[in-house]
Amino acid sequence: TQSVQPSAMSAAIFAFREYYTHEKRRLPPTSPMVEPIGFGGDQWPVFRSDAALTGIVEGRFPDSLALVWRFETADAVKSTPTASGGTVFISSMDGHLYAVDLATGQAQWRFEADSGLEASPLIADGVVYVGSERGTFYAIDAADGSKRWTFATRGKIIGAANTFQDVATGRRRIVFGGYDNYLYCLDAETGDRVWQQEAQSYINGAAAIADGAAVFGSCDGRLYIVPLDEPEQSRTVDIEAYMAASPAIEDGVIYAGNYEGLFQAARLEDGHILWQSRREGVPFVSSPAVSADRVLFGARDKTLYCLDRQDGAQIWTFSATAGIDSSPVVCGDKVIFGSNNGRLYVVGLNDGRERFSYALGGAVSAGPAVVGSTVLVGCEDGAVYAFRAAP
C-alpha cells in the first residue's frame, strides 16, 4: 500500500475545508420555529369534559403522540382524570385521590378516602368532589387536599358527579348517583341534600346535564329525565335493559346505549325515541361522544362504532383485539380511546383508520381526558400516562 506524503495530506485537508466552507455559505437560513400543536382547553373539570357529557374538545390533534410522564398509584385506575388550573386529579382503587402537576407529573398532595375510588372526580369552584366504593361522597379542597365535608349514602358510588347552577338561588349544586338506587342533588358549599330521585335499581354512570334537566340511566332499564327546577316532574324513557354507561345530550337529544346491544337517540323534551341501532347481545359500557354529525361509542365486541347522528346509520367501525369499555373523545379530526387490550388508540374521525397506538401496562377501561395539549389516560396497571404531540 502506498503511503500518503505529508504534503499531499495537507493539500487534501485544505481542499476539504474550502469545500465545506463554500457549501456552508450556500445553506438556507434557519427556518422559523413551527408553532406547536395546541389541543384541548385549559381544563377538563368533569368525566366527559362538559356537563352534557359529549366528550368533545377543540383543537388540532396531532397524528402521533409521545409519552411525557407516568404517575403511579398503588392500585388500578378505572376512572378518567380531571384537570383544572394546571393540576390533574386522579381517583385510584387504592383509596386515594391524587393531585398531580399537569406539566411534570409530580405529586402535589393525596387524600385518603375510606375505600377504593372508581368514580372520576369533579372539579368546581376550587373543590374536588368524588364518591367512594363504601358510599361516602367527599368534598375536598383542590389547593391542599383538606376535607370540606362528606355525605353518606347506602351503596357504592362508581359514577362521576356533575354540577349545575341553581337558577332560583344562584347556588351551585352537585349531582351524583349510586348503588342505593338514588340520584342525589346536594348543595356544593354545605353538602346538604336539596333533593333526590329514586330509581328502581343501581345507578352506574354519571348524569348528563343540559337544557335544565339531568338525565341518567339505571339497571332498571330506564333513562330518567329530571327537571332541575321541578325534580318531582321527572319522567322516564324505556331503554329495554340495564345501563352501565352514561348518556350524552346534544341539541335537545339524548344518546345512550344499554348492556344488551341497543343504542338509541331520544328527544329530551318528551322522551320520544328518534332512532335505534342494535347489536344483539353486545354490552355497551362506553359512554358516547357526540360530534356535529356523528355519535361514537365502544363495545365489548372489540369494536368502536361511528353512527350518523340523524338516523343511526353506521358510517364506519374500528376493530381492536379486546373489548372497548373506554369512552372515546373527539378532538378535531381524531378520535382518542383505549381498549381492554392495554392500548391507547387514535383513529381518524372521517374514516376510522388507525393513526397511532401505544401499549400501556394494563387494560384501559376508562376514557381519556384531553386538556392543555395533553392526553391523560388511566390504566389498570395503577398508573396515569400523559402524552403530548410527538416532536
mmCIF file of C-alpha atoms in Angstrom:
data_model
loop_
_atom_site.group_PDB
_atom_site.id
_atom_site.type_symbol
_atom_site.label_atom_id
_atom_site.label_comp_id
_atom_site.label_asym_id
_atom_site.label_seq_id
_atom_site.Cartn_x
_atom_site.Cartn_y
_atom_site.Cartn_z
ATOM 1 C CA THR A 1 0.000 0.000 0.000
ATOM 2 C CA GLN A 2 1.368 3.388 -0.988
ATOM 3 C CA SER A 3 1.615 5.859 1.908
ATOM 4 C CA VAL A 4 0.348 9.423 1.594
ATOM 5 C CA GLN A 5 3.057 12.011 1.899
ATOM 6 C CA PRO A 6 2.547 14.815 4.453
ATOM 7 C CA SER A 7 2.406 17.470 1.726
ATOM 8 C CA ALA A 8 -0.340 15.582 -0.134
ATOM 9 C CA MET A 9 -2.297 15.086 3.072
ATOM 10 C CA SER A 10 -2.107 18.805 3.924
ATOM 11 C CA ALA A 11 -3.365 19.696 0.479
ATOM 12 C CA ALA A 12 -6.292 17.293 0.863
ATOM 13 C CA ILE A 13 -7.281 18.773 4.228
ATOM 14 C CA PHE A 14 -7.061 22.312 2.813
ATOM 15 C CA ALA A 15 -9.268 21.356 -0.141
ATOM 16 C CA PHE A 16 -11.913 19.780 2.158
ATOM 17 C CA ARG A 17 -12.029 22.900 4.349
ATOM 18 C CA GLU A 18 -12.536 25.103 1.327
ATOM 19 C CA TYR A 19 -15.320 22.845 0.040
ATOM 20 C CA TYR A 20 -17.062 22.682 3.444
ATOM 21 C CA THR A 21 -16.896 26.466 3.939
ATOM 22 C CA HIS A 22 -18.256 27.069 0.436
ATOM 23 C CA GLU A 23 -21.131 24.626 0.906
ATOM 24 C CA LYS A 24 -21.946 26.033 4.362
ATOM 25 C CA ARG A 25 -22.373 29.527 2.850
ATOM 26 C CA ARG A 26 -24.914 28.059 0.433
ATOM 27 C CA LEU A 27 -27.139 26.613 3.197
ATOM 28 C CA PRO A 28 -30.518 28.379 3.513
ATOM 29 C CA PRO A 29 -31.157 30.418 6.644
ATOM 30 C CA THR A 30 -32.654 28.531 9.596
ATOM 31 C CA SER A 31 -36.428 28.267 9.197
ATOM 32 C CA PRO A 32 -38.544 29.857 11.933
ATOM 33 C CA MET A 33 -39.750 27.577 14.756
ATOM 34 C CA VAL A 34 -43.021 25.857 13.913
ATOM 35 C CA GLU A 35 -45.885 26.782 16.239
ATOM 36 C CA PRO A 36 -46.597 23.775 18.485
ATOM 37 C CA ILE A 37 -49.878 21.942 18.006
ATOM 38 C CA GLY A 38 -52.484 23.009 20.562
ATOM 39 C CA PHE A 39 -55.473 20.901 21.530
ATOM 40 C CA GLY A 40 -57.904 20.679 24.391
ATOM 41 C CA GLY A 41 -58.963 23.568 26.623
ATOM 42 C CA ASP A 42 -57.289 24.716 29.822
ATOM 43 C CA GLN A 43 -59.477 22.479 31.958
ATOM 44 C CA TRP A 44 -61.290 19.149 31.947
ATOM 45 C CA PRO A 45 -63.484 19.517 35.027
ATOM 46 C CA VAL A 46 -65.853 16.566 34.647
ATOM 47 C CA PHE A 47 -65.770 12.962 33.436
ATOM 48 C CA ARG A 48 -66.623 13.743 29.778
ATOM 49 C CA SER A 49 -65.267 17.306 29.556
ATOM 50 C CA ASP A 50 -68.614 19.141 29.806
ATOM 51 C CA ALA A 51 -71.829 18.878 31.821
ATOM 52 C CA ALA A 52 -73.703 17.399 28.835
ATOM 53 C CA LEU A 53 -71.055 14.611 28.733
ATOM 54 C CA THR A 54 -70.471 14.983 24.985
ATOM 55 C CA GLY A 55 -66.753 14.048 25.007
ATOM 56 C CA ILE A 56 -65.839 16.802 22.504
ATOM 57 C CA VAL A 57 -62.850 19.181 22.748
ATOM 58 C CA GLU A 58 -61.410 21.770 20.401
ATOM 59 C CA GLY A 59 -58.011 21.875 18.742
ATOM 60 C CA ARG A 60 -55.823 20.406 16.020
ATOM 61 C CA PHE A 61 -54.921 16.957 17.259
ATOM 62 C CA PRO A 62 -51.517 15.533 16.219
ATOM 63 C CA ASP A 63 -51.002 12.386 14.155
ATOM 64 C CA SER A 64 -48.542 10.976 16.676
ATOM 65 C CA LEU A 65 -48.017 11.216 20.434
ATOM 66 C CA ALA A 66 -45.056 10.853 22.776
ATOM 67 C CA LEU A 67 -45.166 9.799 26.431
ATOM 68 C CA VAL A 68 -44.044 12.699 28.651
ATOM 69 C CA TRP A 69 -44.713 11.349 32.135
ATOM 70 C CA ARG A 70 -46.218 8.445 34.075
ATOM 71 C CA PHE A 71 -47.697 8.719 37.568
ATOM 72 C CA GLU A 72 -48.055 5.540 39.640
ATOM 73 C CA THR A 73 -50.695 4.742 42.251
ATOM 74 C CA ALA A 74 -50.913 1.571 44.336
ATOM 75 C CA ASP A 75 -53.912 0.014 42.548
ATOM 76 C CA ALA A 76 -55.912 0.159 39.325
ATOM 77 C CA VAL A 77 -57.059 3.464 37.861
ATOM 78 C CA LYS A 78 -60.512 2.791 36.388
ATOM 79 C CA SER A 79 -61.561 6.424 36.053
ATOM 80 C CA THR A 80 -60.898 9.382 33.792
ATOM 81 C CA PRO A 81 -58.581 12.001 35.345
ATOM 82 C CA THR A 82 -59.851 15.572 35.541
ATOM 83 C CA ALA A 83 -57.775 18.760 35.415
ATOM 84 C CA SER A 84 -58.014 22.456 36.232
ATOM 85 C CA GLY A 85 -55.525 25.238 36.881
ATOM 86 C CA GLY A 86 -52.568 23.118 35.799
ATOM 87 C CA THR A 87 -53.391 20.317 38.263
ATOM 88 C CA VAL A 88 -54.589 16.802 37.432
ATOM 89 C CA PHE A 89 -56.870 14.957 39.870
ATOM 90 C CA ILE A 90 -56.702 11.154 39.850
ATOM 91 C CA SER A 91 -59.011 8.630 41.530
ATOM 92 C CA SER A 92 -57.412 5.281 42.324
ATOM 93 C CA MET A 93 -58.731 1.976 43.560
ATOM 94 C CA ASP A 94 -56.034 2.227 46.246
ATOM 95 C CA GLY A 95 -58.422 4.565 48.098
ATOM 96 C CA HIS A 96 -56.609 7.816 47.385
ATOM 97 C CA LEU A 97 -57.339 10.943 45.398
ATOM 98 C CA TYR A 98 -54.118 12.376 43.968
ATOM 99 C CA ALA A 99 -53.297 15.905 42.832
ATOM 100 C CA VAL A 100 -50.515 15.953 40.220
ATOM 101 C CA ASP A 101 -48.851 18.740 38.260
ATOM 102 C CA LEU A 102 -50.066 18.653 34.646
ATOM 103 C CA ALA A 103 -46.728 19.819 33.218
ATOM 104 C CA THR A 104 -44.423 17.435 35.081
ATOM 105 C CA GLY A 105 -46.477 14.639 36.647
ATOM 106 C CA GLN A 106 -45.095 15.466 40.098
ATOM 107 C CA ALA A 107 -47.356 14.763 43.071
ATOM 108 C CA GLN A 108 -48.759 17.779 44.933
ATOM 109 C CA TRP A 109 -50.905 16.080 47.566
ATOM 110 C CA ARG A 110 -53.014 12.999 48.181
ATOM 111 C CA PHE A 111 -56.248 12.465 50.092
ATOM 112 C CA GLU A 112 -57.128 9.170 51.765
ATOM 113 C CA ALA A 113 -60.737 8.009 51.375
ATOM 114 C CA ASP A 114 -62.494 5.191 53.230
ATOM 115 C CA SER A 115 -62.305 2.755 50.291
ATOM 116 C CA GLY A 116 -61.462 2.474 46.607
ATOM 117 C CA LEU A 117 -62.253 5.328 44.243
ATOM 118 C CA GLU A 118 -63.636 4.134 40.902
ATOM 119 C CA ALA A 119 -65.584 7.315 40.133
ATOM 120 C CA SER A 120 -63.942 10.146 38.222
ATOM 121 C CA PRO A 121 -63.544 13.321 40.279
ATOM 122 C CA LEU A 122 -65.454 16.532 39.546
ATOM 123 C CA ILE A 123 -63.833 19.972 39.924
ATOM 124 C CA ALA A 124 -65.929 23.081 40.613
ATOM 125 C CA ASP A 125 -65.021 26.404 42.248
ATOM 126 C CA GLY A 126 -61.769 25.122 43.746
ATOM 127 C CA VAL A 127 -63.321 21.975 45.232
ATOM 128 C CA VAL A 128 -62.964 18.336 44.110
ATOM 129 C CA TYR A 129 -65.995 16.062 44.526
ATOM 130 C CA VAL A 130 -65.794 12.266 44.400
ATOM 131 C CA GLY A 131 -67.638 9.222 45.762
ATOM 132 C CA SER A 132 -66.156 6.025 47.176
ATOM 133 C CA GLU A 133 -66.999 2.332 46.901
ATOM 134 C CA ARG A 134 -68.192 2.431 50.517
ATOM 135 C CA GLY A 135 -70.774 5.046 49.569
ATOM 136 C CA THR A 136 -69.160 8.147 51.046
ATOM 137 C CA PHE A 137 -69.260 11.278 48.933
ATOM 138 C CA TYR A 138 -66.419 13.749 49.551
ATOM 139 C CA ALA A 139 -65.837 17.455 49.004
ATOM 140 C CA ILE A 140 -62.067 18.122 49.056
ATOM 141 C CA ASP A 141 -60.183 21.398 48.790
ATOM 142 C CA ALA A 142 -58.380 21.401 45.420
ATOM 143 C CA ALA A 143 -55.496 23.535 46.716
ATOM 144 C CA ASP A 144 -54.328 21.441 49.667
ATOM 145 C CA GLY A 145 -56.369 18.216 49.763
ATOM 146 C CA SER A 146 -58.164 19.014 53.024
ATOM 147 C CA LYS A 147 -61.677 17.657 53.578
ATOM 148 C CA ARG A 148 -64.545 20.151 53.339
ATOM 149 C CA TRP A 149 -67.484 17.828 54.055
ATOM 150 C CA THR A 150 -68.847 14.324 53.478
ATOM 151 C CA PHE A 151 -72.254 12.874 52.637
ATOM 152 C CA ALA A 152 -73.161 9.263 53.442
ATOM 153 C CA THR A 153 -75.171 7.072 51.056
ATOM 154 C CA ARG A 154 -76.202 3.419 51.411
ATOM 155 C CA GLY A 155 -74.476 1.996 48.353
ATOM 156 C CA LYS A 156 -71.210 2.247 46.452
ATOM 157 C CA ILE A 157 -70.610 5.189 44.112
ATOM 158 C CA ILE A 158 -68.803 4.399 40.856
ATOM 159 C CA GLY A 159 -70.222 7.122 38.597
ATOM 160 C CA ALA A 160 -68.811 10.637 38.379
ATOM 161 C CA ALA A 161 -70.600 13.623 39.848
ATOM 162 C CA ASN A 162 -71.843 16.528 37.735
ATOM 163 C CA THR A 163 -72.792 20.106 38.554
ATOM 164 C CA PHE A 164 -75.154 22.968 37.704
ATOM 165 C CA GLN A 165 -76.049 26.425 38.958
ATOM 166 C CA ASP A 166 -79.492 26.665 40.559
ATOM 167 C CA VAL A 167 -81.454 29.330 38.693
ATOM 168 C CA ALA A 168 -83.659 30.347 41.624
ATOM 169 C CA THR A 169 -80.939 30.660 44.289
ATOM 170 C CA GLY A 170 -77.737 31.077 42.262
ATOM 171 C CA ARG A 171 -76.134 28.348 44.358
ATOM 172 C CA ARG A 172 -74.027 25.558 42.892
ATOM 173 C CA ARG A 173 -75.462 22.059 43.075
ATOM 174 C CA ILE A 174 -73.712 18.677 42.822
ATOM 175 C CA VAL A 175 -75.496 15.670 41.308
ATOM 176 C CA PHE A 176 -74.448 12.003 41.518
ATOM 177 C CA GLY A 177 -75.972 8.529 41.748
ATOM 178 C CA GLY A 178 -75.060 5.209 43.305
ATOM 179 C CA TYR A 179 -75.918 1.654 44.218
ATOM 180 C CA ASP A 180 -78.611 2.638 46.735
ATOM 181 C CA ASN A 181 -80.736 3.495 43.642
ATOM 182 C CA TYR A 182 -80.817 7.260 44.242
ATOM 183 C CA LEU A 183 -79.658 10.262 42.268
ATOM 184 C CA TYR A 184 -78.720 12.916 44.815
ATOM 185 C CA CYS A 185 -78.614 16.686 44.439
ATOM 186 C CA LEU A 186 -76.505 18.370 47.124
ATOM 187 C CA ASP A 187 -75.591 21.944 47.928
ATOM 188 C CA ALA A 188 -71.969 22.323 46.812
ATOM 189 C CA GLU A 189 -70.916 24.500 49.735
ATOM 190 C CA THR A 190 -72.575 22.710 52.644
ATOM 191 C CA GLY A 191 -73.202 19.154 51.420
ATOM 192 C CA ASP A 192 -76.860 19.392 52.445
ATOM 193 C CA ARG A 193 -79.329 17.357 50.415
ATOM 194 C CA VAL A 194 -81.539 19.503 48.152
ATOM 195 C CA TRP A 195 -83.488 16.672 46.501
ATOM 196 C CA GLN A 196 -83.161 13.050 45.473
ATOM 197 C CA GLN A 197 -84.610 10.963 42.654
ATOM 198 C CA GLU A 198 -85.249 7.277 43.211
ATOM 199 C CA ALA A 199 -84.674 4.687 40.501
ATOM 200 C CA GLN A 200 -85.651 1.028 40.739
ATOM 201 C CA SER A 201 -82.102 -0.335 40.548
ATOM 202 C CA TYR A 202 -78.433 0.633 40.588
ATOM 203 C CA ILE A 203 -77.104 3.824 39.002
ATOM 204 C CA ASN A 204 -73.699 3.070 37.462
ATOM 205 C CA GLY A 205 -72.920 6.120 35.349
ATOM 206 C CA ALA A 206 -72.939 9.883 35.600
ATOM 207 C CA ALA A 207 -75.935 12.122 34.942
ATOM 208 C CA ALA A 208 -75.718 14.331 31.851
ATOM 209 C CA ILE A 209 -76.964 17.883 32.428
ATOM 210 C CA ALA A 210 -78.288 20.194 29.689
ATOM 211 C CA ASP A 211 -81.293 22.376 28.893
ATOM 212 C CA GLY A 212 -82.471 22.464 32.501
ATOM 213 C CA ALA A 213 -82.547 18.691 33.025
ATOM 214 C CA ALA A 214 -80.415 15.889 34.420
ATOM 215 C CA VAL A 215 -80.542 12.574 32.547
ATOM 216 C CA PHE A 216 -79.227 9.272 33.895
ATOM 217 C CA GLY A 217 -79.612 5.568 33.260
ATOM 218 C CA SER A 218 -80.319 2.766 35.697
ATOM 219 C CA CYS A 219 -80.108 -1.006 35.790
ATOM 220 C CA ASP A 220 -83.929 -0.991 35.810
ATOM 221 C CA GLY A 221 -83.856 -0.450 32.021
ATOM 222 C CA ARG A 222 -84.924 3.173 32.090
ATOM 223 C CA LEU A 223 -83.497 6.586 31.344
ATOM 224 C CA TYR A 224 -84.637 9.188 33.868
ATOM 225 C CA ILE A 225 -85.193 12.805 32.810
ATOM 226 C CA VAL A 226 -85.257 15.062 35.874
ATOM 227 C CA PRO A 227 -86.118 18.786 35.502
ATOM 228 C CA LEU A 228 -83.648 20.622 37.708
ATOM 229 C CA ASP A 229 -86.173 23.210 38.901
ATOM 230 C CA GLU A 230 -89.028 20.704 39.352
ATOM 231 C CA PRO A 231 -87.464 17.310 40.102
ATOM 232 C CA GLU A 232 -90.813 15.927 41.169
ATOM 233 C CA GLN A 233 -91.885 16.177 37.497
ATOM 234 C CA SER A 234 -89.350 13.561 36.369
ATOM 235 C CA ARG A 235 -90.225 11.105 33.600
ATOM 236 C CA THR A 236 -88.638 8.020 32.100
ATOM 237 C CA VAL A 237 -87.673 6.611 28.699
ATOM 238 C CA ASP A 238 -87.539 2.863 28.091
ATOM 239 C CA ILE A 239 -84.040 1.635 27.193
ATOM 240 C CA GLU A 240 -85.078 -2.035 27.486
ATOM 241 C CA ALA A 241 -82.150 -3.402 29.545
ATOM 242 C CA TYR A 242 -79.846 -2.249 32.286
ATOM 243 C CA MET A 243 -77.475 0.586 31.579
ATOM 244 C CA ALA A 244 -73.855 0.731 32.703
ATOM 245 C CA ALA A 245 -72.721 3.737 30.643
ATOM 246 C CA SER A 246 -73.529 7.424 30.945
ATOM 247 C CA PRO A 247 -75.758 9.222 28.421
ATOM 248 C CA ALA A 248 -74.843 12.334 26.426
ATOM 249 C CA ILE A 249 -77.068 15.253 25.429
ATOM 250 C CA GLU A 250 -76.651 17.447 22.343
ATOM 251 C CA ASP A 251 -79.147 19.777 20.617
ATOM 252 C CA GLY A 252 -82.037 18.517 22.729
ATOM 253 C CA VAL A 253 -81.355 14.822 22.006
ATOM 254 C CA ILE A 254 -80.271 12.097 24.462
ATOM 255 C CA TYR A 255 -77.837 9.455 23.184
ATOM 256 C CA ALA A 256 -77.472 6.288 25.253
ATOM 257 C CA GLY A 257 -76.629 2.577 24.985
ATOM 258 C CA ASN A 258 -77.628 -0.380 27.159
ATOM 259 C CA TYR A 259 -75.869 -3.586 28.217
ATOM 260 C CA GLU A 260 -77.548 -5.782 25.610
ATOM 261 C CA GLY A 261 -76.670 -4.062 22.351
ATOM 262 C CA LEU A 262 -79.268 -1.307 21.976
ATOM 263 C CA PHE A 263 -78.136 2.236 21.255
ATOM 264 C CA GLN A 264 -80.774 4.916 20.793
ATOM 265 C CA ALA A 265 -81.473 8.612 20.376
ATOM 266 C CA ALA A 266 -84.439 10.125 22.219
ATOM 267 C CA ARG A 267 -85.823 13.640 22.375
ATOM 268 C CA LEU A 268 -85.070 15.328 25.701
ATOM 269 C CA GLU A 269 -88.285 17.347 25.661
ATOM 270 C CA ASP A 270 -90.721 14.432 25.659
ATOM 271 C CA GLY A 271 -88.679 11.218 25.575
ATOM 272 C CA HIS A 272 -89.772 10.359 22.041
ATOM 273 C CA ILE A 273 -87.383 7.797 20.513
ATOM 274 C CA LEU A 274 -85.921 9.137 17.258
ATOM 275 C CA TRP A 275 -83.943 6.065 16.184
ATOM 276 C CA GLN A 276 -82.427 2.837 17.449
ATOM 277 C CA SER A 277 -79.383 0.788 16.448
ATOM 278 C CA ARG A 278 -78.971 -2.799 17.611
ATOM 279 C CA ARG A 279 -76.020 -5.167 18.041
ATOM 280 C CA GLU A 280 -77.740 -8.131 19.671
ATOM 281 C CA GLY A 281 -76.142 -9.240 22.920
ATOM 282 C CA VAL A 282 -73.242 -6.779 22.731
ATOM 283 C CA PRO A 283 -72.708 -4.861 26.004
ATOM 284 C CA PHE A 284 -72.209 -1.098 25.671
ATOM 285 C CA VAL A 285 -70.252 0.167 28.693
ATOM 286 C CA SER A 286 -68.537 3.002 26.847
ATOM 287 C CA SER A 287 -70.244 6.415 27.026
ATOM 288 C CA PRO A 288 -70.833 8.136 23.667
ATOM 289 C CA ALA A 289 -69.023 11.092 22.131
ATOM 290 C CA VAL A 290 -71.315 13.332 20.109
ATOM 291 C CA SER A 291 -69.804 15.477 17.339
ATOM 292 C CA ALA A 292 -71.567 17.792 14.896
ATOM 293 C CA ASP A 293 -72.888 14.936 12.773
ATOM 294 C CA ARG A 294 -71.704 11.686 14.386
ATOM 295 C CA VAL A 295 -72.015 9.663 17.574
ATOM 296 C CA LEU A 296 -69.219 7.287 18.619
ATOM 297 C CA PHE A 297 -69.005 4.615 21.320
ATOM 298 C CA GLY A 298 -67.120 1.440 22.141
ATOM 299 C CA ALA A 299 -68.438 -2.069 22.759
ATOM 300 C CA ARG A 300 -67.346 -5.356 24.255
ATOM 301 C CA ASP A 301 -67.353 -6.971 20.802
ATOM 302 C CA LYS A 302 -63.939 -5.250 20.346
ATOM 303 C CA THR A 303 -65.466 -2.552 18.134
ATOM 304 C CA LEU A 304 -65.646 1.236 18.116
ATOM 305 C CA TYR A 305 -68.822 2.305 16.313
ATOM 306 C CA CYS A 306 -69.359 5.562 14.418
ATOM 307 C CA LEU A 307 -73.019 6.282 13.576
ATOM 308 C CA ASP A 308 -74.819 9.105 11.819
ATOM 309 C CA ARG A 309 -76.472 11.374 14.400
ATOM 310 C CA GLN A 310 -79.559 11.926 12.279
ATOM 311 C CA ASP A 311 -80.674 8.354 11.682
ATOM 312 C CA GLY A 312 -78.242 5.989 13.434
ATOM 313 C CA ALA A 313 -76.849 4.591 10.180
ATOM 314 C CA GLN A 314 -73.396 3.059 10.556
ATOM 315 C CA ILE A 315 -70.623 5.157 8.978
ATOM 316 C CA TRP A 316 -67.602 3.067 9.964
ATOM 317 C CA THR A 317 -66.248 0.705 12.608
ATOM 318 C CA PHE A 318 -62.800 0.162 14.093
ATOM 319 C CA SER A 319 -61.763 -3.249 15.434
ATOM 320 C CA ALA A 320 -59.407 -3.755 18.368
ATOM 321 C CA THR A 321 -58.246 -7.090 19.778
ATOM 322 C CA ALA A 322 -60.286 -6.775 23.001
ATOM 323 C CA GLY A 323 -63.387 -5.058 24.300
ATOM 324 C CA ILE A 324 -63.683 -1.260 24.294
ATOM 325 C CA ASP A 325 -65.182 -0.009 27.571
ATOM 326 C CA SER A 326 -63.232 3.246 27.264
ATOM 327 C CA SER A 327 -65.345 6.287 26.366
ATOM 328 C CA PRO A 328 -63.973 7.975 23.222
ATOM 329 C CA VAL A 329 -63.040 11.641 22.929
ATOM 330 C CA VAL A 330 -63.267 13.595 19.677
ATOM 331 C CA CYS A 331 -60.710 16.351 19.073
ATOM 332 C CA GLY A 332 -60.511 17.960 15.639
ATOM 333 C CA ASP A 333 -60.426 15.178 13.057
ATOM 334 C CA LYS A 334 -59.291 12.473 15.506
ATOM 335 C CA VAL A 335 -60.931 10.051 17.964
ATOM 336 C CA ILE A 336 -58.975 9.021 21.069
ATOM 337 C CA PHE A 337 -59.856 5.981 23.223
ATOM 338 C CA GLY A 338 -58.424 2.959 24.995
ATOM 339 C CA SER A 339 -59.097 -0.771 24.934
ATOM 340 C CA ASN A 340 -59.051 -3.670 27.350
ATOM 341 C CA ASN A 341 -56.096 -4.947 25.306
ATOM 342 C CA GLY A 342 -53.991 -2.279 27.034
ATOM 343 C CA ARG A 343 -53.584 0.082 24.086
ATOM 344 C CA LEU A 344 -54.383 3.750 23.594
ATOM 345 C CA TYR A 345 -55.670 4.415 20.067
ATOM 346 C CA VAL A 346 -56.002 7.469 17.849
ATOM 347 C CA VAL A 347 -58.134 6.990 14.721
ATOM 348 C CA GLY A 348 -59.432 9.338 12.044
ATOM 349 C CA LEU A 349 -62.912 10.766 12.626
ATOM 350 C CA ASN A 350 -63.695 10.687 8.916
ATOM 351 C CA ASP A 351 -62.602 7.138 8.087
ATOM 352 C CA GLY A 352 -61.914 5.246 11.330
ATOM 353 C CA ARG A 353 -58.386 4.342 10.249
ATOM 354 C CA GLU A 354 -55.692 3.985 12.889
ATOM 355 C CA ARG A 355 -53.249 6.893 13.113
ATOM 356 C CA PHE A 356 -51.434 5.981 16.320
ATOM 357 C CA SER A 357 -51.458 3.432 19.128
ATOM 358 C CA TYR A 358 -49.413 2.892 22.261
ATOM 359 C CA ALA A 359 -49.166 -0.183 24.516
ATOM 360 C CA LEU A 360 -49.698 0.623 28.191
ATOM 361 C CA GLY A 361 -49.171 -1.656 31.154
ATOM 362 C CA GLY A 362 -52.729 -2.964 31.584
ATOM 363 C CA ALA A 363 -56.334 -2.719 30.449
ATOM 364 C CA VAL A 364 -57.670 0.754 29.679
ATOM 365 C CA SER A 365 -61.289 0.706 30.823
ATOM 366 C CA ALA A 366 -61.663 4.459 31.369
ATOM 367 C CA GLY A 367 -61.893 7.158 28.738
ATOM 368 C CA PRO A 368 -59.020 9.594 28.219
ATOM 369 C CA ALA A 369 -59.000 13.280 29.128
ATOM 370 C CA VAL A 370 -57.673 15.816 26.611
ATOM 371 C CA VAL A 371 -56.564 19.064 28.253
ATOM 372 C CA GLY A 372 -53.751 21.588 27.853
ATOM 373 C CA SER A 373 -52.371 19.873 24.704
ATOM 374 C CA THR A 374 -52.007 16.720 26.792
ATOM 375 C CA VAL A 375 -53.761 13.353 26.667
ATOM 376 C CA LEU A 376 -54.256 11.777 30.086
ATOM 377 C CA VAL A 377 -55.262 8.134 30.373
ATOM 378 C CA GLY A 378 -55.731 5.956 33.442
ATOM 379 C CA CYS A 379 -54.722 2.311 33.296
ATOM 380 C CA GLU A 380 -55.498 -0.771 35.350
ATOM 381 C CA ASP A 381 -51.774 -1.210 35.959
ATOM 382 C CA GLY A 382 -52.243 1.563 38.530
ATOM 383 C CA ALA A 383 -50.708 4.400 36.502
ATOM 384 C CA VAL A 384 -51.849 7.502 34.669
ATOM 385 C CA TYR A 385 -49.987 8.195 31.426
ATOM 386 C CA ALA A 386 -49.561 11.663 29.904
ATOM 387 C CA PHE A 387 -48.924 12.174 26.186
ATOM 388 C CA ARG A 388 -48.204 15.244 24.082
ATOM 389 C CA ALA A 389 -47.544 15.786 20.377
ATOM 390 C CA ALA A 390 -44.520 13.815 19.191
ATOM 391 C CA PRO A 391 -41.578 16.036 18.210
#
